[in-house]
CSV table of N, CA and C in Angstrom, one decimal:
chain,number,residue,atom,x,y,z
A,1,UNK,N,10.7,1.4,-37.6
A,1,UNK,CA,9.3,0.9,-37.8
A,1,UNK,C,8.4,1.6,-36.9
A,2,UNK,N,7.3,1.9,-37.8
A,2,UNK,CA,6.5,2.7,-36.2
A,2,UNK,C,5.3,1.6,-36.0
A,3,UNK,N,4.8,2.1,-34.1
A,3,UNK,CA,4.5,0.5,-34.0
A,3,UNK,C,3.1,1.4,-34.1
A,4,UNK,N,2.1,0.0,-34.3
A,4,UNK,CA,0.4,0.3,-33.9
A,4,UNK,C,0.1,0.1,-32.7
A,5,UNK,N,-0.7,1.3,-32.3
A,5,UNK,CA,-0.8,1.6,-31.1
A,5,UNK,C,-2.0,1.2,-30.9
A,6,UNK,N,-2.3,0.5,-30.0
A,6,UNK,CA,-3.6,0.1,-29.3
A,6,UNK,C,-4.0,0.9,-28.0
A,7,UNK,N,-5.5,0.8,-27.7
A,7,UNK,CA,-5.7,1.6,-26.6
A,7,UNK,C,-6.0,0.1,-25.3
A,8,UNK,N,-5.6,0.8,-23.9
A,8,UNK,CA,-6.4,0.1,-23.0
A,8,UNK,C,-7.8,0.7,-22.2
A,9,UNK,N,-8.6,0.0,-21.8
A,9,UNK,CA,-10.0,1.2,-21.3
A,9,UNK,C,-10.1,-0.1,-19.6
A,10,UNK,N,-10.7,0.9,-19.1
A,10,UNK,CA,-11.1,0.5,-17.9
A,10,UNK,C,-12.1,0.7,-17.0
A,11,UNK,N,-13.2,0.1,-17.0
A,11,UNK,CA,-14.6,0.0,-16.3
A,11,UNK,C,-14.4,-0.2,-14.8
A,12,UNK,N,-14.8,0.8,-14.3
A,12,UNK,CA,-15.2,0.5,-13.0
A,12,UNK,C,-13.9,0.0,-12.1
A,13,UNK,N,-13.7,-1.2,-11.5
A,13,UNK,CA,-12.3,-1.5,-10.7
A,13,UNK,C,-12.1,-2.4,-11.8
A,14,UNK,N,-12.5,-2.7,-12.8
A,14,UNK,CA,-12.3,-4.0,-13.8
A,14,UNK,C,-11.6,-3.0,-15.2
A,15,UNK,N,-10.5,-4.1,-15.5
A,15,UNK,CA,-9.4,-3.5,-16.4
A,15,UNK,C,-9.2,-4.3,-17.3
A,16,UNK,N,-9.6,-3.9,-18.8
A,16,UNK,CA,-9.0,-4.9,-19.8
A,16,UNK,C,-8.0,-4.4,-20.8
A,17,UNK,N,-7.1,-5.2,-20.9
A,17,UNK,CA,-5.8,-4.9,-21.4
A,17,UNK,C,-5.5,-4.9,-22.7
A,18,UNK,N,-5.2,-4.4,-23.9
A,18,UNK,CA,-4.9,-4.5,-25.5
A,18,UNK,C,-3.4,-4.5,-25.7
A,19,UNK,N,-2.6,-5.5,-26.0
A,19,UNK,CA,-1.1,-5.2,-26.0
A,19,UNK,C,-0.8,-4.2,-27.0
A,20,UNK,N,0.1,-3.5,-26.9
A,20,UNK,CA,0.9,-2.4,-27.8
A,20,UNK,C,1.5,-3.2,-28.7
A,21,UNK,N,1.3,-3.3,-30.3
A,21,UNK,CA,2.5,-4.5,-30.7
A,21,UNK,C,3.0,-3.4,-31.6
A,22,UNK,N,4.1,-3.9,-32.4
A,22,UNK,CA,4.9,-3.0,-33.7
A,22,UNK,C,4.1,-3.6,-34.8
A,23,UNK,N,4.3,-3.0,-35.5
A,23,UNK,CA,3.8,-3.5,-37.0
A,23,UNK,C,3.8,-5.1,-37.6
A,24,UNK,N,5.3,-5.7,-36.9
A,24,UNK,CA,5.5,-7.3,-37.3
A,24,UNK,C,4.3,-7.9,-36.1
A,25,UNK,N,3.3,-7.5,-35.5
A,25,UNK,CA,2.8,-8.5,-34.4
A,25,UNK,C,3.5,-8.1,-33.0
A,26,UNK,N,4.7,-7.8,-32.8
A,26,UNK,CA,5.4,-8.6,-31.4
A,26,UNK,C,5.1,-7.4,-30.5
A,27,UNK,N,4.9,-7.4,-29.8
A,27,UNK,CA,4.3,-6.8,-28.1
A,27,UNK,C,6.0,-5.5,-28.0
A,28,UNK,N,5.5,-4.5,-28.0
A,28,UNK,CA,6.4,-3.2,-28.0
A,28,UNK,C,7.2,-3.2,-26.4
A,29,UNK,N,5.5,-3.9,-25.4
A,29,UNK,CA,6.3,-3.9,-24.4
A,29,UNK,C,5.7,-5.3,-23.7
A,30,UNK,N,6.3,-6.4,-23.6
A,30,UNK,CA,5.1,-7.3,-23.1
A,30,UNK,C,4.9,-7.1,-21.7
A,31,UNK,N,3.5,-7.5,-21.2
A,31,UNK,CA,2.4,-7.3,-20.2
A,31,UNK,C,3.6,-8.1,-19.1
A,32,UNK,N,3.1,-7.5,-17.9
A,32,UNK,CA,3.7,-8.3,-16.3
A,32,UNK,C,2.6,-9.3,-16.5
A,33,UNK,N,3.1,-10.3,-15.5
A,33,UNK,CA,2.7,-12.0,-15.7
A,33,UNK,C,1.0,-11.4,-15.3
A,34,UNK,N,0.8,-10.2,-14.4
A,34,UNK,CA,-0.8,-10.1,-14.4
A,34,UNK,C,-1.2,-10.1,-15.8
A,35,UNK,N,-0.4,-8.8,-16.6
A,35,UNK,CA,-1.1,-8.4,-18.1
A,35,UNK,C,-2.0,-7.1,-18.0
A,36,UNK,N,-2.0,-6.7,-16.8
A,36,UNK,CA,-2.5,-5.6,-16.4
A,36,UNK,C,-2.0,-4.6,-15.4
A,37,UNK,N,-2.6,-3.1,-15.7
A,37,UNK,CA,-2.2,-2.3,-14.5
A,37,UNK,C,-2.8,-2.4,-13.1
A,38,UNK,N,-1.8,-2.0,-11.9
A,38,UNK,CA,-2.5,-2.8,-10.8
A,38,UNK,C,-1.8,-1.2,-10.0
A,39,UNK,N,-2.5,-1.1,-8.8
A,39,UNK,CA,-2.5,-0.2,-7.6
A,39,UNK,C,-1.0,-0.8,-7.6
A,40,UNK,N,-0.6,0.7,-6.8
A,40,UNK,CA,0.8,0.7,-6.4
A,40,UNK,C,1.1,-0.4,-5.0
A,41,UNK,N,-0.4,-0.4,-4.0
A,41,UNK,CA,-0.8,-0.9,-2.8
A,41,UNK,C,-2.1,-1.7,-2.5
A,42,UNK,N,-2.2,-2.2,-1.9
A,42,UNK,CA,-3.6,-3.2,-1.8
A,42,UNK,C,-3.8,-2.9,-0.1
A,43,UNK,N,-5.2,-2.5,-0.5
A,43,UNK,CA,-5.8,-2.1,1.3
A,43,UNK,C,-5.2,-3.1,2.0
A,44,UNK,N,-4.6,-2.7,3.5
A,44,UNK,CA,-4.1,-4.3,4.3
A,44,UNK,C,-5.5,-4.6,5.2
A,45,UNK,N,-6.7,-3.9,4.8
A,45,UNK,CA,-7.7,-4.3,6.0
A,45,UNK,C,-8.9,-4.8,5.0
A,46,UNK,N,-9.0,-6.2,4.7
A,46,UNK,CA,-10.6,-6.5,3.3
A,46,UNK,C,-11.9,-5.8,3.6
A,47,UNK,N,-12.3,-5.1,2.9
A,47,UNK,CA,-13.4,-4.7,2.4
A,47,UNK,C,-13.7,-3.8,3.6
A,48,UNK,N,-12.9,-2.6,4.2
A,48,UNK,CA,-13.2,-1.6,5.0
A,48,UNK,C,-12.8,-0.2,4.8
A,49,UNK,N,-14.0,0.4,4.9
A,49,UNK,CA,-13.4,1.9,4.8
A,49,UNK,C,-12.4,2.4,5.9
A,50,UNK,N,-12.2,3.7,5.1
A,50,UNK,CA,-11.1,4.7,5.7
A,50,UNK,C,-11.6,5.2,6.6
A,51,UNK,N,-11.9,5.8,7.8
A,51,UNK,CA,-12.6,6.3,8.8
A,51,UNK,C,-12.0,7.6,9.3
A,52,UNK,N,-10.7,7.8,9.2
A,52,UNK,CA,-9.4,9.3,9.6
A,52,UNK,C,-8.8,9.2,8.3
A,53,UNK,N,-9.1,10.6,7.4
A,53,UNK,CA,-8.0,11.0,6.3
A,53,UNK,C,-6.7,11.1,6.8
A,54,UNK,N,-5.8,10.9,5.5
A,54,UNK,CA,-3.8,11.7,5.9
A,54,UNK,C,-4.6,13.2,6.2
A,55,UNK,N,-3.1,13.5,6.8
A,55,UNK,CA,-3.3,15.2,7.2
A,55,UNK,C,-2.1,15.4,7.5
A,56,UNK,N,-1.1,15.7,6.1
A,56,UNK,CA,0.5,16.0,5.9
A,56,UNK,C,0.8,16.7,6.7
A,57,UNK,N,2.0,16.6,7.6
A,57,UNK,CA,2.0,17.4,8.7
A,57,UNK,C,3.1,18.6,7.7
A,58,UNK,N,3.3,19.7,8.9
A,58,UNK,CA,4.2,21.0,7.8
A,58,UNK,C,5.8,20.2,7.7
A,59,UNK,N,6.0,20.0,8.7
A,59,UNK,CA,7.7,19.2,8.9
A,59,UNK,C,7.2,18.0,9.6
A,60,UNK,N,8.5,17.3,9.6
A,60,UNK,CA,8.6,16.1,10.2
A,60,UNK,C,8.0,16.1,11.7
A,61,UNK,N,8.2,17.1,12.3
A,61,UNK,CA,7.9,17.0,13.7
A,61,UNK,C,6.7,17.5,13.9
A,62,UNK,N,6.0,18.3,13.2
A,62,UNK,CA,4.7,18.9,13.4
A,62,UNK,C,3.6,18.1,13.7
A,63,UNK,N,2.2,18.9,14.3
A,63,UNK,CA,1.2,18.0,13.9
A,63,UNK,C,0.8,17.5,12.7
A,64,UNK,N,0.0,16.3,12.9
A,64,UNK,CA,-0.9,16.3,11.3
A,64,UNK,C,-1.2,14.6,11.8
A,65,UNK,N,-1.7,14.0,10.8
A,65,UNK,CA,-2.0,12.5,10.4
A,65,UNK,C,-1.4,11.9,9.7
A,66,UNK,N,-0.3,11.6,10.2
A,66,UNK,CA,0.8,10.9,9.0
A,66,UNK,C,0.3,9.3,8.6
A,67,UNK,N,-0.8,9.2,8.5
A,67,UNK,CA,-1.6,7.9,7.6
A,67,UNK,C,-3.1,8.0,7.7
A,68,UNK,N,-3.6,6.9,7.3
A,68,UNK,CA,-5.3,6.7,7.6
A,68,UNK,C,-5.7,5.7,8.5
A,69,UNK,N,-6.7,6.0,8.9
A,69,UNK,CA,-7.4,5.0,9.7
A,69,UNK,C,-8.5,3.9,9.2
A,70,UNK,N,-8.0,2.7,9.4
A,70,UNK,CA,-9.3,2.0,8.4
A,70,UNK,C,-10.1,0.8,9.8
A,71,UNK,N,-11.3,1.0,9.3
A,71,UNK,CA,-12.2,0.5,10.2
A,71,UNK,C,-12.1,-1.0,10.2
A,72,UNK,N,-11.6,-1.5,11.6
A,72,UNK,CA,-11.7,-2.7,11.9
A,72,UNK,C,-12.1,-3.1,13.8
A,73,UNK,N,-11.5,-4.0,13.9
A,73,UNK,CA,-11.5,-4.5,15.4
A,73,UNK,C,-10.5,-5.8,15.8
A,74,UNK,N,-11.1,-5.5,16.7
A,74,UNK,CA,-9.5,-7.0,17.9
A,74,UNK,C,-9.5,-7.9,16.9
A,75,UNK,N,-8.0,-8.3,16.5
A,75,UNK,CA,-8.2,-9.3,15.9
A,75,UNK,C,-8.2,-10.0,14.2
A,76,UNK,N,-8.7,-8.8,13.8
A,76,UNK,CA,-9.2,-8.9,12.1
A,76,UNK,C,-7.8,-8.8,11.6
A,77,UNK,N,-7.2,-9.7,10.7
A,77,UNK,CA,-6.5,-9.8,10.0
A,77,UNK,C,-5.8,-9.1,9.2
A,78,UNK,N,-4.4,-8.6,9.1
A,78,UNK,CA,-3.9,-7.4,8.2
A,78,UNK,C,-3.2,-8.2,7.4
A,79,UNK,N,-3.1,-7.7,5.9
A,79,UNK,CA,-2.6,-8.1,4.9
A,79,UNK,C,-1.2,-7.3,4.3
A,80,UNK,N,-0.7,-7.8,3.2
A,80,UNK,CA,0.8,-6.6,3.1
A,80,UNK,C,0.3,-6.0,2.3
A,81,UNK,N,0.6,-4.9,2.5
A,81,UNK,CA,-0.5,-4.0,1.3
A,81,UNK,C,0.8,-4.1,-0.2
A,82,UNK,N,1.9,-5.3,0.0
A,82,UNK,CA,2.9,-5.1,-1.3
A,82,UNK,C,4.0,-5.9,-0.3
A,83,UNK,N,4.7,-6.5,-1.4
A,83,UNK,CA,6.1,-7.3,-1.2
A,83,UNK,C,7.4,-6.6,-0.4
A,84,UNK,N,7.8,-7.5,0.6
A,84,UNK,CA,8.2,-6.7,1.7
A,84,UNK,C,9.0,-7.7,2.5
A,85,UNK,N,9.2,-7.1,3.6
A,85,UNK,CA,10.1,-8.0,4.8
A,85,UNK,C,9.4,-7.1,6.2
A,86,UNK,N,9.3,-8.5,7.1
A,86,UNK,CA,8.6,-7.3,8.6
A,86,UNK,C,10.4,-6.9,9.0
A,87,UNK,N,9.8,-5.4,8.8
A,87,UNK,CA,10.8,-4.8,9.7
A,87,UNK,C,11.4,-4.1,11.3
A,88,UNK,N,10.0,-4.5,11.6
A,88,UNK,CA,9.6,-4.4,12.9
A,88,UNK,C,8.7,-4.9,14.2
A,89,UNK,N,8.7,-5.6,14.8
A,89,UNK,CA,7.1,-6.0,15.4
A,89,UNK,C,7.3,-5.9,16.9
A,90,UNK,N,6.5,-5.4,17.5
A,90,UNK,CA,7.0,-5.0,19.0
A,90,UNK,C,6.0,-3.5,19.7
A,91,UNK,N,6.6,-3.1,20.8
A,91,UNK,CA,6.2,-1.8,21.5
A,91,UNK,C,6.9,-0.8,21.4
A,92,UNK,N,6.1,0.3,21.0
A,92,UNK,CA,6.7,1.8,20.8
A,92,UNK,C,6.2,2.3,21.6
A,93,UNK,N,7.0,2.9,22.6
A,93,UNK,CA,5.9,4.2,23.6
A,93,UNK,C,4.4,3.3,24.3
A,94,UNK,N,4.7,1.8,24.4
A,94,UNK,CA,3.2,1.1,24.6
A,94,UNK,C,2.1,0.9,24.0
A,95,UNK,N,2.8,1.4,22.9
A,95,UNK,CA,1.7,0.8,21.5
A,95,UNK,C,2.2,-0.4,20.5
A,96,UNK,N,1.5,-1.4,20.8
A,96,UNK,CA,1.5,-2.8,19.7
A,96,UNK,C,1.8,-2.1,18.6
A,97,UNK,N,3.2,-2.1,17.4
A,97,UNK,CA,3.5,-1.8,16.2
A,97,UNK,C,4.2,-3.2,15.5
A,98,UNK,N,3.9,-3.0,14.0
A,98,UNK,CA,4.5,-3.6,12.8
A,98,UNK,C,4.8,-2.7,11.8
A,99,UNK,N,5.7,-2.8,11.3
A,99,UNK,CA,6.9,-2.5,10.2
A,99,UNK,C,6.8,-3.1,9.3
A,100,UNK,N,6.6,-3.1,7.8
A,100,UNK,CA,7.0,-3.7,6.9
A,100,UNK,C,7.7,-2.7,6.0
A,101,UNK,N,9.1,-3.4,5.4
A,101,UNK,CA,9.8,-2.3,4.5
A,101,UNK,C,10.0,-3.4,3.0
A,102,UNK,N,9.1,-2.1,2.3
A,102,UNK,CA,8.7,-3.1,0.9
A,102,UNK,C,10.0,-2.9,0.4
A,103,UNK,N,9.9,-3.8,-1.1
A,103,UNK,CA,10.8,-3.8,-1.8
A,103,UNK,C,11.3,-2.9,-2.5
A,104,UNK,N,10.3,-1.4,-2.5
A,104,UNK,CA,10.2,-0.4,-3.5
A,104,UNK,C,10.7,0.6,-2.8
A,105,UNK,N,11.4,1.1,-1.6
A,105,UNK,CA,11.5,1.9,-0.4
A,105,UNK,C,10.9,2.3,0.5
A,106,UNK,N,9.8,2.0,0.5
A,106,UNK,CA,8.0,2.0,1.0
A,106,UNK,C,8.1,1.4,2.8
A,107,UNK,N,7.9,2.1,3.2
A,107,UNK,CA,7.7,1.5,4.6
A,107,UNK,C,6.1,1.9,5.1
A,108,UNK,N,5.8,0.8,5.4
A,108,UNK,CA,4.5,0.5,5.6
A,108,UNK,C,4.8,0.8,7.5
A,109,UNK,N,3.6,0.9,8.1
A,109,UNK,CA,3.5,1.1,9.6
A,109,UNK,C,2.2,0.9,10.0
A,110,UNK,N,1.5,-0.2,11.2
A,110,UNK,CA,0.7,-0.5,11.4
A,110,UNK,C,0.2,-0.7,13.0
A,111,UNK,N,-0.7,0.2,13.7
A,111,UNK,CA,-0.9,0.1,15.0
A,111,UNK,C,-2.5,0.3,15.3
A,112,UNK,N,-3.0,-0.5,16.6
A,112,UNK,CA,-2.3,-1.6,17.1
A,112,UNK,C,-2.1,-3.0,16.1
A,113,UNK,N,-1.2,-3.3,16.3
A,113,UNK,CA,-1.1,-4.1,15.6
A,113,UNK,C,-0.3,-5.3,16.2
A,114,UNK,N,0.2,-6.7,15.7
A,114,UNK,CA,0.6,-7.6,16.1
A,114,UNK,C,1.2,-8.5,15.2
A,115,UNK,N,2.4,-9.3,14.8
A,115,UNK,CA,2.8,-10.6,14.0
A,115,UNK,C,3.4,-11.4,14.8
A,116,UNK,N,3.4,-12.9,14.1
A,116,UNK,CA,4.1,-14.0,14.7
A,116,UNK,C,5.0,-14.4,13.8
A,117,UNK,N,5.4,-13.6,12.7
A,117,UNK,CA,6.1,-13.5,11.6
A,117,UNK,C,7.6,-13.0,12.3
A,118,UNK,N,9.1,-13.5,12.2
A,118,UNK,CA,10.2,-12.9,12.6
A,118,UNK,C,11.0,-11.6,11.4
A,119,UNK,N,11.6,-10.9,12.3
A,119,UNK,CA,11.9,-9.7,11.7
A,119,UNK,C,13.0,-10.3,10.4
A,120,UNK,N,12.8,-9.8,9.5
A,120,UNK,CA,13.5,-10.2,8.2
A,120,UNK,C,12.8,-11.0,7.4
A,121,UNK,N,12.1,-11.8,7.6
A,121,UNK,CA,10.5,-12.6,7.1
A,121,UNK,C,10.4,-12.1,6.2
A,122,UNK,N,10.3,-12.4,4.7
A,122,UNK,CA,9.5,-11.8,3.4
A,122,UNK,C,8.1,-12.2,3.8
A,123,UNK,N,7.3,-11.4,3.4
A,123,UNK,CA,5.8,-11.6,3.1
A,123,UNK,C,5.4,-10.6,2.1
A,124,UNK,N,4.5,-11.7,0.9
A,124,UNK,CA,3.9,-11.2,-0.3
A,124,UNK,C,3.0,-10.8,-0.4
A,125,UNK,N,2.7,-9.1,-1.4
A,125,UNK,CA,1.6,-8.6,-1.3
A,125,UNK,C,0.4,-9.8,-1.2
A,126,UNK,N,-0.9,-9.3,-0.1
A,126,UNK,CA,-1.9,-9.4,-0.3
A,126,UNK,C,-1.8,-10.7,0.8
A,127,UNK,N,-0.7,-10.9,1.1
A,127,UNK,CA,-0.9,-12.0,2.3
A,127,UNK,C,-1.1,-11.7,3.8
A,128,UNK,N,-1.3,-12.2,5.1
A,128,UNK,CA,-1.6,-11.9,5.9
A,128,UNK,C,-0.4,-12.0,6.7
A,129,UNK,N,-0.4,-10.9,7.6
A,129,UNK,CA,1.3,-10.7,8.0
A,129,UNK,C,0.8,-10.5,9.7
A,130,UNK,N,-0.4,-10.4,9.8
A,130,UNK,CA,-0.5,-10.0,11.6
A,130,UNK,C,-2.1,-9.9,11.7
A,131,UNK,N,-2.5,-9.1,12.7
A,131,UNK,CA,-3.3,-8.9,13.9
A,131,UNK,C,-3.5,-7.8,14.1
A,132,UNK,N,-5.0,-7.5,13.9
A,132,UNK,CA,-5.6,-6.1,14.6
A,132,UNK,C,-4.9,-6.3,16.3
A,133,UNK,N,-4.3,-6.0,17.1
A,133,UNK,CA,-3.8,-6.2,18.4
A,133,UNK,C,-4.6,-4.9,19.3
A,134,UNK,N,-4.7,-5.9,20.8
A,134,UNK,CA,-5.2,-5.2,21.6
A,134,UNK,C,-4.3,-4.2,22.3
A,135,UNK,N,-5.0,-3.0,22.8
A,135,UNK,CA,-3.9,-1.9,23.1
A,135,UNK,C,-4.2,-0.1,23.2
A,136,UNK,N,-3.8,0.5,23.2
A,136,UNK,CA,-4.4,1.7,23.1
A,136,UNK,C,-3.0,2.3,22.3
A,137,UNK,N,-3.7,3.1,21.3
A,137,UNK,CA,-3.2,4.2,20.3
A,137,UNK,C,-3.7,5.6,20.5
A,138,UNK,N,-2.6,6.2,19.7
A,138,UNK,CA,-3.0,7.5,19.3
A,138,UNK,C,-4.0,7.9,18.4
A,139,UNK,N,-4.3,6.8,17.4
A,139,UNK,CA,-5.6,7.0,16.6
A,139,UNK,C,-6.8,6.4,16.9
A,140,UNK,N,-6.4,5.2,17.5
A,140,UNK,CA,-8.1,4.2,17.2
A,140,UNK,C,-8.1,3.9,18.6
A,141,UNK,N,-9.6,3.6,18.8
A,141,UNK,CA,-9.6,2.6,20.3
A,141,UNK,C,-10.3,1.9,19.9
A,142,UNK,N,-10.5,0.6,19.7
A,142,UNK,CA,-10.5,-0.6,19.4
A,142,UNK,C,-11.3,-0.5,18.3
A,143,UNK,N,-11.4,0.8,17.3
A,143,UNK,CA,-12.7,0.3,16.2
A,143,UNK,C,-11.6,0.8,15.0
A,144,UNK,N,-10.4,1.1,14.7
A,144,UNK,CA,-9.3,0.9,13.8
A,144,UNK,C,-8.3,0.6,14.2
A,145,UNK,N,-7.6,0.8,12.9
A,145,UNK,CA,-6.1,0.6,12.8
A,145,UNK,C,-5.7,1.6,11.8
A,146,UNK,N,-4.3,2.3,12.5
A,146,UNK,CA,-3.5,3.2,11.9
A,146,UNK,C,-3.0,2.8,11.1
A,147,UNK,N,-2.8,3.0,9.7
A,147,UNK,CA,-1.9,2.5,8.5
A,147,UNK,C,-0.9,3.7,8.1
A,148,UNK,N,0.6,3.8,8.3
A,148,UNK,CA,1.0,5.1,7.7
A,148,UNK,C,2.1,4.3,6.9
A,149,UNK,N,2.6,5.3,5.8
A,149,UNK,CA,3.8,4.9,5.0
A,149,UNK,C,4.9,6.2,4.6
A,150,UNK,N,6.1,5.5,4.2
A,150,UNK,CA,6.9,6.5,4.5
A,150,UNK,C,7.7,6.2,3.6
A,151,UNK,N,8.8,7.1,3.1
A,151,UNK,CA,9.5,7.0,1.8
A,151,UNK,C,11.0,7.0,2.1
A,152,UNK,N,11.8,6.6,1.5
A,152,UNK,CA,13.0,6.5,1.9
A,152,UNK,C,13.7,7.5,2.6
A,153,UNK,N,13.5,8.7,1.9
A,153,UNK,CA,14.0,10.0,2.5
A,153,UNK,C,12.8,10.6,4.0
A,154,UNK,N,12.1,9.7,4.2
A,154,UNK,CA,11.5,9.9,5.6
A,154,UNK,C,10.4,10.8,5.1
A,155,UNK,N,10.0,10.9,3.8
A,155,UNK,CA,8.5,11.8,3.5
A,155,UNK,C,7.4,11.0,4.0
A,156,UNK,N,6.4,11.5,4.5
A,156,UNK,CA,4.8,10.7,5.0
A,156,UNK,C,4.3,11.0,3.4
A,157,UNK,N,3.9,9.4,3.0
A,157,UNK,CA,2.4,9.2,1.9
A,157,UNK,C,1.5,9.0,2.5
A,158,UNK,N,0.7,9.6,1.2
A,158,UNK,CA,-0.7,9.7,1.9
A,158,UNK,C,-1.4,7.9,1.2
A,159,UNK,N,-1.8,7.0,1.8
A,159,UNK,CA,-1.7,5.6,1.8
A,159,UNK,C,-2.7,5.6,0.6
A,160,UNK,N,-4.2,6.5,1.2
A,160,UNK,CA,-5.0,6.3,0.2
A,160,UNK,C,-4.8,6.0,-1.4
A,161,UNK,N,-3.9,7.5,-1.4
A,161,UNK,CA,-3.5,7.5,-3.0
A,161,UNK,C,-2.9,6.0,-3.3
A,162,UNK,N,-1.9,5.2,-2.4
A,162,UNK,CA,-1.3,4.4,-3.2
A,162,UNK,C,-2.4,3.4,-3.7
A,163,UNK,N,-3.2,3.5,-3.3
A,163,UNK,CA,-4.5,2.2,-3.6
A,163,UNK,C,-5.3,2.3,-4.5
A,164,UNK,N,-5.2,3.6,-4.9
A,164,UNK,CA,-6.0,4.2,-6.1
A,164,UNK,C,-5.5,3.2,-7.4
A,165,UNK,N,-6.7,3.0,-8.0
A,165,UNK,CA,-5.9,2.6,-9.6
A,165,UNK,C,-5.0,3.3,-10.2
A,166,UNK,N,-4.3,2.6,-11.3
A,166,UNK,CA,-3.9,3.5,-12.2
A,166,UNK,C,-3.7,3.1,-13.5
A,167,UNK,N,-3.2,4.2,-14.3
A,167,UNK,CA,-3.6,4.0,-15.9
A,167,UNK,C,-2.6,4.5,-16.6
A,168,UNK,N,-2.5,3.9,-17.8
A,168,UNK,CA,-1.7,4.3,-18.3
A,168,UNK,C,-2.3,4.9,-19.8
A,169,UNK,N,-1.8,5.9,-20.2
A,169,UNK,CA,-1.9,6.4,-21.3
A,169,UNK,C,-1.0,7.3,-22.1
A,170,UNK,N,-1.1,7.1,-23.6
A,170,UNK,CA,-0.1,7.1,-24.6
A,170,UNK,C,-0.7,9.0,-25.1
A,171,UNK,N,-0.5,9.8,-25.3
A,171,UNK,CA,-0.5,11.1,-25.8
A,171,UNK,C,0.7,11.2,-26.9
A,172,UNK,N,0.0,11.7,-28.0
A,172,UNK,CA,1.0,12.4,-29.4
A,172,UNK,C,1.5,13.8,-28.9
A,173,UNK,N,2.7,13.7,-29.5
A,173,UNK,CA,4.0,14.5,-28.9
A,173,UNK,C,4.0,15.2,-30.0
């Protein structure tokens, strides 16, 4: 049976959905309980820009910016940018750090930073997992926070991308 193919379109950050059905009606593939496509990641800092692009370093050890910096201050609330467990919460080299290791391979990393959350703790995208924390970093002094992410095989993402929308689309073969 070949199915009728419907299109989806999407305005702006707003997304409206048309299911794919087969020819009897029934959904080719049915919708996640959203019904829509959603970012791989959700900013962990509300409504703040990026202030320091990534800047892929050549190897693991080299220079570069292995995340972004997004504008906040003492205190402002960080969110999971995705479903996860803290994997970390503590001092590195004297920098306030958090850890979260999503459920996708994704390791999230956050400085300065702070939780009252215990290590192995699930916390659900978009919930609040810590604390802009006071401290001195390598990236910010008290007017961001580093956000970096990292892949199972220890590659740096570039965070921005994961927050980008995304889309799906059907092309004839």
């Amino acid at each position: 049976m070949t199915p009728d193919i419907m299109a989806s379109s999407a305005t702006g950050s707003m997304r409206s959905t048309i299911p794919i059905r087969n020819s009897d009606g029934s959904d080719i593939n049915p919708p996640t309980s959203a019904g829509v496509c959603r970012t791989r990641m959700v900013m962990p800092v509300a409504d703040a820009p990026i202030t320091n692009a990534f800047d892929r370093p050549a190897t693991r050890w080299s220079s570069g910016h292995r995340g972004v910096d997004i504008a906040s201050s003492l205190g402002t609330p960080l969110i999971a940018p995705d479903d996860g467990v803290i994997a970390f919460s503590g001092t590195v080299a004297g920098k306030s750090v958090v850890s979260i290791a999503h459920d996708d391979g994704l390791t999230s990393t956050f400085e300065p930073a702070t939780s009252e959350m215990e290590i192995g703790e699930h916390v659900g995208r978009s919930r609040r997992f810590g604390f802009i924390a006071e401290g001195l970093s390598d990236h910010c002094l008290d007017i961001c926070v580093h956000w970096g992410v990292m892949d199972a095989s220890g590659e740096y993402l570039d965070p921005s991308l994961l927050v980008l929308p995304r889309s799906v689309a059907l092309k004839p073969v």
